[in-house]
Short mmCIF file of C-alpha atoms in Angstrom, two decimals:
data_model
loop_
_atom_site.label_atom_id
_atom_site.label_comp_id
_atom_site.label_asym_id
_atom_site.label_seq_id
_atom_site.Cartn_x
_atom_site.Cartn_y
_atom_site.Cartn_z
CA MET A 1 -192.92 44.93 15.58
CA GLU A 2 -189.78 45.31 17.67
CA PRO A 3 -186.91 46.80 15.64
CA PRO A 4 -183.82 44.61 15.13
CA ARG A 5 -181.16 45.01 17.75
CA ASP A 6 -177.80 46.32 16.65
CA HIS A 7 -175.17 43.91 18.00
CA HIS A 8 -172.62 46.75 18.11
CA HIS A 9 -174.77 48.83 20.46
CA GLN A 10 -176.41 46.21 22.62
CA GLN A 11 -177.70 47.64 25.87
CA GLU A 12 -179.00 44.39 27.41
CA GLU A 13 -176.06 42.11 27.98
CA GLU A 14 -175.38 39.03 30.02
CA PRO A 15 -173.60 39.80 33.30
CA SER A 16 -170.42 38.17 32.05
CA ARG A 17 -170.30 40.49 29.01
CA LEU A 18 -170.82 43.72 31.01
CA SER A 19 -167.45 43.49 32.61
CA GLN A 20 -165.59 43.29 29.30
CA PRO A 21 -163.84 46.49 28.10
CA HIS A 22 -165.24 48.55 25.23
CA THR A 23 -163.58 48.30 21.82
CA THR A 24 -164.31 50.14 18.60
CA CYS A 25 -166.20 48.59 15.68
CA PRO A 26 -164.03 48.81 12.54
CA SER A 27 -167.14 49.41 10.36
CA CYS A 28 -169.11 52.16 12.12
CA GLY A 29 -166.72 53.34 14.80
CA GLY A 30 -169.25 52.62 17.55
CA PRO A 31 -168.39 50.97 20.85
CA THR A 32 -168.63 47.18 21.14
CA ARG A 33 -168.28 44.72 23.96
CA PHE A 34 -166.54 41.97 21.96
CA PRO A 35 -163.06 41.01 23.22
CA PRO A 36 -160.16 42.69 21.41
CA PRO A 37 -158.42 40.69 18.68
CA PRO A 38 -155.23 38.83 19.58
CA ASN A 39 -151.90 40.57 19.25
CA ILE A 40 -150.77 39.35 15.84
CA SER A 41 -147.27 40.67 16.40
CA ALA A 42 -146.63 38.00 19.03
CA THR A 43 -144.40 35.05 18.10
CA PRO A 44 -146.60 32.35 16.49
CA SER A 45 -146.97 29.11 18.44
CA TYR A 46 -147.43 26.97 15.31
CA ILE A 47 -144.59 25.25 13.43
CA PRO A 48 -144.14 26.64 9.90
CA ILE A 49 -144.53 24.15 7.07
CA ARG A 50 -140.86 24.42 6.12
CA PHE A 51 -139.57 24.15 9.68
CA PRO A 52 -136.36 22.04 9.48
CA ALA A 53 -137.33 18.38 9.83
CA VAL A 54 -134.48 17.51 12.20
CA ASN A 55 -135.72 20.12 14.70
CA LEU A 56 -139.33 18.97 15.00
CA PRO A 57 -140.19 18.87 18.70
CA ASN A 58 -142.32 15.72 18.74
CA PRO A 59 -141.12 12.15 18.20
CA PRO A 60 -142.03 10.54 14.86
CA THR A 61 -145.39 8.82 14.70
CA ASN A 62 -144.41 6.28 12.04
CA SER A 63 -141.39 4.70 10.36
CA LYS A 64 -141.67 6.79 7.21
CA GLU A 65 -141.42 10.01 9.19
CA ALA A 66 -138.55 8.61 11.24
CA ILE A 67 -136.63 7.67 8.08
CA ILE A 68 -137.13 11.13 6.56
CA ARG A 69 -135.86 12.83 9.70
CA THR A 70 -132.89 10.52 10.24
CA PRO A 71 -129.53 11.99 9.17
CA VAL A 72 -127.68 9.95 6.55
CA PRO A 73 -125.19 7.67 8.39
CA GLN A 74 -121.55 8.47 7.66
CA PRO A 75 -118.52 6.16 7.28
CA GLN A 76 -116.18 5.72 10.22
CA LYS A 77 -112.80 4.13 10.67
CA VAL A 78 -113.05 1.04 12.83
CA ASP A 79 -111.77 1.47 16.37
CA PRO A 80 -109.25 -1.38 16.89
CA ILE A 81 -108.98 -3.18 20.20
CA SER A 82 -105.60 -3.87 21.72
CA PRO A 83 -104.25 -6.19 24.45
CA PRO A 84 -104.76 -7.15 27.14
CA TYR A 85 -107.81 -8.95 25.76
CA HIS A 86 -110.72 -10.08 27.92
CA PHE A 87 -112.73 -12.21 25.53
CA THR A 88 -116.02 -13.49 26.87
CA THR A 89 -119.05 -15.36 25.57
CA PRO A 90 -121.36 -12.70 24.07
CA SER A 91 -124.92 -12.43 25.33
CA LYS A 92 -128.23 -10.81 24.44
CA ILE A 93 -128.93 -7.62 26.38
CA ILE A 94 -131.51 -5.57 24.48
CA ARG A 95 -135.01 -6.07 25.91
CA SER A 96 -136.86 -2.78 25.35
CA GLN A 97 -136.92 0.41 23.32
CA ASP A 98 -135.04 2.13 26.14
CA ASP A 99 -132.20 -0.34 25.58
CA ILE A 100 -132.25 0.53 21.87
CA VAL A 101 -131.97 4.24 22.70
CA TRP A 102 -129.07 3.52 25.07
CA PHE A 103 -127.25 1.41 22.48
CA HIS A 104 -127.77 3.99 19.73
CA SER A 105 -126.23 6.67 21.91
CA SER A 106 -123.04 4.65 22.39
CA PRO A 107 -119.81 5.13 20.39
CA ILE A 108 -119.70 1.40 19.52
CA PHE A 109 -123.06 1.64 17.73
CA HIS A 110 -121.95 4.58 15.60
CA ASN A 111 -118.68 2.80 14.84
CA PHE A 112 -120.50 -0.37 13.77
CA LEU A 113 -122.94 1.54 11.56
CA GLY A 114 -120.02 3.58 10.21
CA PHE A 115 -118.32 0.28 9.30
CA VAL A 116 -121.38 -0.77 7.26
CA VAL A 117 -121.33 2.63 5.51
CA SER A 118 -117.61 2.20 4.81
CA LEU A 119 -118.29 -1.17 3.18
CA SER A 120 -120.92 0.54 1.03
CA GLU A 121 -118.49 3.32 0.09
CA SER A 122 -115.77 0.81 -0.80
CA ILE A 123 -117.86 -0.72 -3.60
CA LYS A 124 -119.21 2.59 -4.93
CA SER A 125 -119.43 2.67 -8.75
CA HIS A 126 -117.76 -0.76 -9.05
CA LYS A 127 -118.95 -3.97 -10.66
CA LEU A 128 -118.53 -7.20 -8.71
CA SER A 129 -116.02 -8.46 -11.27
CA ASP A 130 -113.75 -5.41 -10.95
CA PRO A 131 -110.27 -6.30 -9.66
CA CYS A 132 -109.72 -5.79 -5.94
CA HIS A 133 -107.18 -6.70 -3.28
CA VAL A 134 -107.85 -10.23 -1.98
CA SER A 135 -105.73 -11.10 1.05
CA SER A 136 -104.99 -14.59 2.28
CA THR A 137 -107.50 -14.06 5.11
CA ILE A 138 -110.23 -13.17 2.61
CA GLU A 139 -109.41 -16.31 0.63
CA VAL A 140 -109.74 -18.42 3.78
CA ILE A 141 -113.12 -16.88 4.66
CA ILE A 142 -114.38 -17.54 1.12
CA SER A 143 -113.25 -21.16 1.37
CA ILE A 144 -115.10 -21.51 4.70
CA LEU A 145 -118.31 -20.28 3.09
CA GLN A 146 -117.77 -22.69 0.21
CA THR A 147 -117.42 -25.52 2.74
CA LEU A 148 -120.75 -24.53 4.27
CA SER A 149 -122.29 -24.62 0.80
CA ASP A 150 -120.85 -28.11 0.26
CA TYR A 151 -122.52 -29.22 3.50
CA VAL A 152 -125.89 -28.30 1.96
CA ASP A 153 -125.19 -30.71 -0.90
CA GLU A 154 -124.32 -33.43 1.61
CA ILE A 155 -127.48 -32.89 3.70
CA PRO A 156 -130.49 -33.04 1.35
CA PRO A 157 -133.89 -31.72 2.46
CA ALA A 158 -136.14 -34.20 4.27
CA PRO A 159 -139.40 -35.18 2.55
CA GLN A 160 -142.23 -33.17 4.13
CA SER A 161 -145.38 -31.37 3.08
CA SER A 162 -145.08 -28.10 5.02
CA ARG A 163 -144.31 -24.94 3.05
CA TYR A 164 -141.61 -23.63 5.39
CA GLY A 165 -139.02 -25.11 7.69
CA ASN A 166 -137.42 -28.29 6.39
CA VAL A 167 -136.06 -30.13 9.42
CA ALA A 168 -132.88 -31.16 7.57
CA TYR A 169 -131.71 -27.59 8.10
CA ARG A 170 -131.19 -28.40 11.77
CA ALA A 171 -128.68 -31.09 10.85
CA TRP A 172 -126.87 -28.60 8.61
CA HIS A 173 -126.81 -25.95 11.32
CA GLU A 174 -125.61 -28.43 13.93
CA ARG A 175 -122.74 -29.44 11.66
CA ILE A 176 -121.56 -25.88 11.02
CA SER A 177 -121.87 -25.09 14.74
CA SER A 178 -119.64 -28.01 15.68
CA ASP A 179 -117.04 -26.97 13.09
CA ALA A 180 -117.23 -23.22 13.71
CA GLU A 181 -114.34 -22.98 16.18
CA SER A 182 -111.97 -24.85 13.90
CA PHE A 183 -113.02 -22.54 11.07
CA MET A 184 -112.05 -19.48 13.15
CA LEU A 185 -108.67 -20.95 14.04
CA THR A 186 -107.75 -21.24 10.35
CA PHE A 187 -107.24 -17.47 10.07
CA LEU A 188 -106.72 -16.26 13.66
CA PRO A 189 -103.10 -15.70 14.78
CA PRO A 190 -102.06 -17.57 17.95
CA ASP A 191 -102.43 -14.53 20.23
CA LEU A 192 -106.09 -14.21 19.17
CA HIS A 193 -107.16 -17.84 19.50
CA GLY A 194 -109.07 -16.87 22.62
CA ALA A 195 -111.35 -14.69 20.47
CA THR A 196 -113.17 -17.78 19.19
CA VAL A 197 -115.41 -17.65 22.27
CA GLU A 198 -116.82 -14.38 20.90
CA LEU A 199 -116.55 -14.92 17.17
CA VAL A 200 -118.30 -18.30 17.02
CA PRO A 201 -121.73 -17.11 18.31
CA TYR A 202 -121.82 -14.24 15.78
CA PHE A 203 -120.79 -16.63 13.01
CA THR A 204 -123.27 -19.42 13.75
CA ASP A 205 -126.13 -16.96 14.21
CA SER A 206 -125.42 -15.45 10.78
CA PHE A 207 -127.15 -18.30 8.95
CA GLY A 208 -130.52 -18.45 10.65
CA ASN A 209 -132.15 -20.01 13.70
CA SER A 210 -132.10 -23.80 13.93
CA SER A 211 -135.06 -24.01 16.33
CA ARG A 212 -137.45 -21.84 14.30
CA ILE A 213 -135.81 -22.74 10.95
CA ASP A 214 -136.00 -19.11 9.88
CA TYR A 215 -133.74 -16.35 8.64
CA GLY A 216 -134.03 -12.57 8.44
CA THR A 217 -132.28 -9.22 8.61
CA GLY A 218 -131.24 -9.84 12.23
CA HIS A 219 -129.16 -12.84 11.17
CA GLU A 220 -127.74 -10.84 8.28
CA THR A 221 -126.80 -8.10 10.76
CA ASN A 222 -124.96 -10.69 12.85
CA PHE A 223 -122.86 -11.53 9.79
CA ALA A 224 -122.03 -7.83 9.46
CA ALA A 225 -121.21 -7.82 13.19
CA TRP A 226 -118.91 -10.84 12.70
CA LEU A 227 -117.06 -8.97 9.95
CA TYR A 228 -116.91 -5.91 12.21
CA CYS A 229 -115.35 -8.02 14.98
CA LEU A 230 -112.70 -9.20 12.51
CA ALA A 231 -112.01 -5.57 11.62
CA ARG A 232 -111.69 -4.55 15.27
CA LEU A 233 -109.27 -7.42 15.84
CA GLY A 234 -107.19 -6.30 12.86
CA ILE A 235 -107.84 -9.56 10.97
CA VAL A 236 -109.32 -7.59 8.06
CA LYS A 237 -108.16 -4.11 7.18
CA GLU A 238 -109.59 -1.18 5.28
CA GLU A 239 -107.94 -2.27 2.03
CA ASP A 240 -109.92 -5.51 2.36
CA TYR A 241 -113.32 -3.76 2.34
CA PRO A 242 -113.98 -4.01 -1.42
CA ALA A 243 -113.27 -7.75 -1.28
CA LEU A 244 -115.43 -8.11 1.84
CA VAL A 245 -118.37 -6.94 -0.26
CA ALA A 246 -117.56 -8.18 -3.77
CA ARG A 247 -116.14 -11.56 -2.72
CA VAL A 248 -117.09 -12.48 0.86
CA PHE A 249 -120.57 -10.94 1.10
CA VAL A 250 -121.49 -12.15 -2.39
CA LYS A 251 -120.43 -15.68 -1.38
CA TYR A 252 -122.50 -15.32 1.80
CA MET A 253 -125.51 -14.20 -0.27
CA ASP A 254 -125.13 -17.17 -2.61
CA LEU A 255 -125.05 -19.50 0.40
CA MET A 256 -128.11 -17.89 1.99
CA ARG A 257 -130.15 -18.10 -1.20
CA LYS A 258 -129.18 -21.76 -1.46
CA LEU A 259 -130.25 -22.38 2.15
CA GLN A 260 -133.52 -20.49 1.66
CA LEU A 261 -134.43 -22.52 -1.41
CA THR A 262 -133.13 -25.91 -0.23
CA TYR A 263 -134.53 -25.91 3.30
CA SER A 264 -137.44 -23.47 2.80
CA LEU A 265 -136.32 -21.14 5.57
CA GLU A 266 -139.19 -19.08 6.92
CA PRO A 267 -138.70 -15.29 6.69
CA ALA A 268 -138.01 -14.02 10.21
CA GLY A 269 -140.11 -10.94 10.95
CA SER A 270 -141.05 -10.34 7.31
CA HIS A 271 -142.83 -7.07 6.51
CA GLY A 272 -144.79 -8.82 3.77
CA VAL A 273 -145.42 -6.72 0.68
CA TRP A 274 -144.15 -3.61 2.47
CA GLY A 275 -140.64 -4.98 2.96
CA LEU A 276 -137.70 -4.74 0.59
CA ASP A 277 -137.06 -8.47 0.60
CA ASP A 278 -138.34 -11.24 2.85
CA TYR A 279 -134.79 -12.04 3.99
CA HIS A 280 -132.18 -9.37 3.17
CA PHE A 281 -131.40 -5.67 3.46
CA LEU A 282 -127.63 -5.14 3.12
CA PRO A 283 -127.36 -6.14 -0.57
CA PHE A 284 -129.72 -3.27 -1.39
CA ILE A 285 -127.33 -0.88 0.37
CA PHE A 286 -124.19 -2.26 -1.27
CA GLY A 287 -125.93 -2.75 -4.61
CA SER A 288 -127.27 0.80 -4.82
CA SER A 289 -123.77 2.09 -4.02
CA GLN A 290 -122.38 0.05 -6.93
CA LEU A 291 -124.76 1.81 -9.33
CA ILE A 292 -124.03 5.40 -8.23
CA ASP A 293 -123.12 7.57 -11.25
CA HIS A 294 -123.78 4.74 -13.71
CA LYS A 295 -124.13 6.31 -17.16
CA HIS A 296 -127.01 4.18 -18.38
CA MET A 297 -128.74 2.37 -15.53
CA LYS A 298 -131.13 4.38 -13.37
CA PRO A 299 -133.35 3.22 -10.49
CA LYS A 300 -136.22 2.77 -12.97
CA SER A 301 -134.04 0.30 -14.91
CA ILE A 302 -135.16 -2.49 -12.58
CA HIS A 303 -138.27 -2.73 -14.77
CA ASN A 304 -136.19 -3.55 -17.83
CA ASP A 305 -135.91 -7.34 -18.08
CA ASP A 306 -133.01 -7.16 -20.55
CA ILE A 307 -130.95 -5.11 -18.08
CA LEU A 308 -131.76 -7.52 -15.27
CA GLU A 309 -130.80 -10.53 -17.36
CA ASN A 310 -127.50 -9.07 -18.53
CA PHE A 311 -126.28 -7.28 -15.40
CA ALA A 312 -127.70 -9.08 -12.35
CA ASN A 313 -124.43 -11.01 -11.99
CA GLU A 314 -122.51 -7.71 -11.70
CA TYR A 315 -124.75 -5.67 -9.40
CA LEU A 316 -126.18 -6.87 -6.09
CA TYR A 317 -129.23 -4.62 -6.30
CA LEU A 318 -130.26 -6.07 -9.64
CA SER A 319 -129.66 -9.64 -8.46
CA CYS A 320 -131.98 -9.00 -5.52
CA ILE A 321 -134.68 -7.72 -7.89
CA VAL A 322 -134.30 -10.84 -10.02
CA PHE A 323 -134.66 -13.08 -6.96
CA VAL A 324 -137.76 -11.20 -5.74
CA LYS A 325 -139.39 -11.46 -9.17
CA LYS A 326 -138.74 -15.20 -9.29
CA ALA A 327 -139.90 -15.82 -5.72
CA LYS A 328 -143.11 -13.77 -5.89
CA LYS A 329 -145.94 -14.06 -8.37
CA GLY A 330 -148.06 -11.32 -9.90
CA LEU A 331 -147.42 -7.68 -10.74
CA PHE A 332 -144.21 -6.26 -9.29
CA ALA A 333 -146.00 -3.12 -8.08
CA GLU A 334 -148.43 -5.31 -6.11
CA HIS A 335 -146.07 -7.80 -4.45
CA SER A 336 -143.19 -5.31 -3.95
CA PRO A 337 -144.71 -1.81 -3.73
CA LEU A 338 -141.80 -0.40 -1.73
CA LEU A 339 -139.22 -1.46 -4.31
CA ASP A 340 -141.53 -0.17 -7.01
CA ASP A 341 -141.78 3.21 -5.27
CA ILE A 342 -138.00 3.39 -4.86
CA SER A 343 -137.58 2.87 -8.62
CA SER A 344 -139.04 6.35 -9.15
CA VAL A 345 -136.21 8.01 -7.17
CA PRO A 346 -134.11 10.00 -9.68
CA THR A 347 -130.58 8.92 -8.69
CA TRP A 348 -128.81 5.94 -7.16
CA ASN A 349 -127.09 8.27 -4.72
CA LYS A 350 -130.47 9.17 -3.24
CA VAL A 351 -131.47 5.50 -3.20
CA ASN A 352 -128.28 4.59 -1.33
CA SER A 353 -128.61 7.32 1.30
CA GLY A 354 -132.27 6.39 1.77
CA MET A 355 -131.36 2.72 2.19
CA LEU A 356 -128.79 3.56 4.87
CA LYS A 357 -131.35 5.62 6.78
CA MET A 358 -133.96 2.90 6.39
CA TYR A 359 -131.52 0.24 7.65
CA LYS A 360 -130.91 2.26 10.80
CA VAL A 361 -134.64 2.80 11.45
CA GLU A 362 -136.20 -0.43 10.19
CA VAL A 363 -133.52 -2.88 11.38
CA LEU A 364 -131.18 -1.41 13.99
CA GLU A 365 -133.95 0.39 15.92
CA LYS A 366 -136.39 -2.53 16.08
CA VAL A 367 -136.54 -4.47 19.36
CA PRO A 368 -137.83 -7.72 17.76
CA ILE A 369 -134.69 -7.76 15.61
CA MET A 370 -132.08 -6.28 17.94
CA GLN A 371 -133.13 -8.35 20.95
CA HIS A 372 -131.05 -11.13 19.36
CA PHE A 373 -127.96 -8.94 18.89
CA LEU A 374 -124.93 -10.08 20.88
CA PHE A 375 -122.60 -8.11 23.13
CA GLY A 376 -119.22 -9.16 24.47
CA SER A 377 -115.81 -7.51 24.83
CA ILE A 378 -115.41 -6.70 21.11
CA ILE A 379 -118.90 -5.18 20.66
CA LYS A 380 -119.30 -3.94 24.19
CA TRP A 381 -122.48 -2.82 25.96
CA VAL A 382 -121.38 0.45 27.54
#
């Protein structure tokens, strides 16, 4: 029988192995022809587990990763515009992800997002009923929204069998569109009457699409853009921000819920069970800010029906939870798993910062939503 061959002292080797340099076996000290081990002192090419998330070299592969890596947006003072004015009819410009990247790199984008954050900060740790400064302009805007609500009462839904999209909504939208310019003139000073050409499209697009009879976060963002335009024009000032949320935005939310229920507006671009809400995002931002540092209510309190019943009228976040629970059937964890997951976050401050990051990624970075965003001389494409 042929004795076993010692692999450390092989004499018959393939031609390719003969040319390799000898190394020493760590066990017996004999020569070997295996390649030397790599130089472990060299800088590793892998990324350590705790490598800072913001410095990862590759782009995110999914929204969750993108949200985690996104810095928390910060408040900014609104950049005012000054004469001479060159108001123009705003138009849609975003067509691709490259356009999104370009827009997000612009100062106007950061200023707009900073405005949304400032609104959130202005309502921090405050109930909706807390006293706040209400200017004459704010009162006029509230009365305009009330008029739009009255129009709903005057234009009842048409009898039809389809689940979504009552055609009577088109008559309502046509009526507000025809009155929109006169609404703007009720609070614009004479030197800014020309701004109606820009303000009207943002305003009318804030309440849904009359052709598709739908509504979603893109329309809600246009309402925020309309408020931002008013801020840039100096119509609303920083001291008005608490009232913009607690009075104007709440009135807007009441109107939108009424429209959704009366005319069965279809959710535009709904994420289904993986979305926050079929229609809205901003009330979750403002509402979570309201609850920061609350002594008794925590994110998990949304599962307490007594808390929801007693405090939904004071906190936007809780009112949204109540609406979702009424609109959707079944277990909350099944029809709203994202909201259920968020309820396990320890503090409202973390919820709020996460909502701001999510708004940037899930709304402002999505082409299907932002392709409807408008650009003119106030919100300029630069």
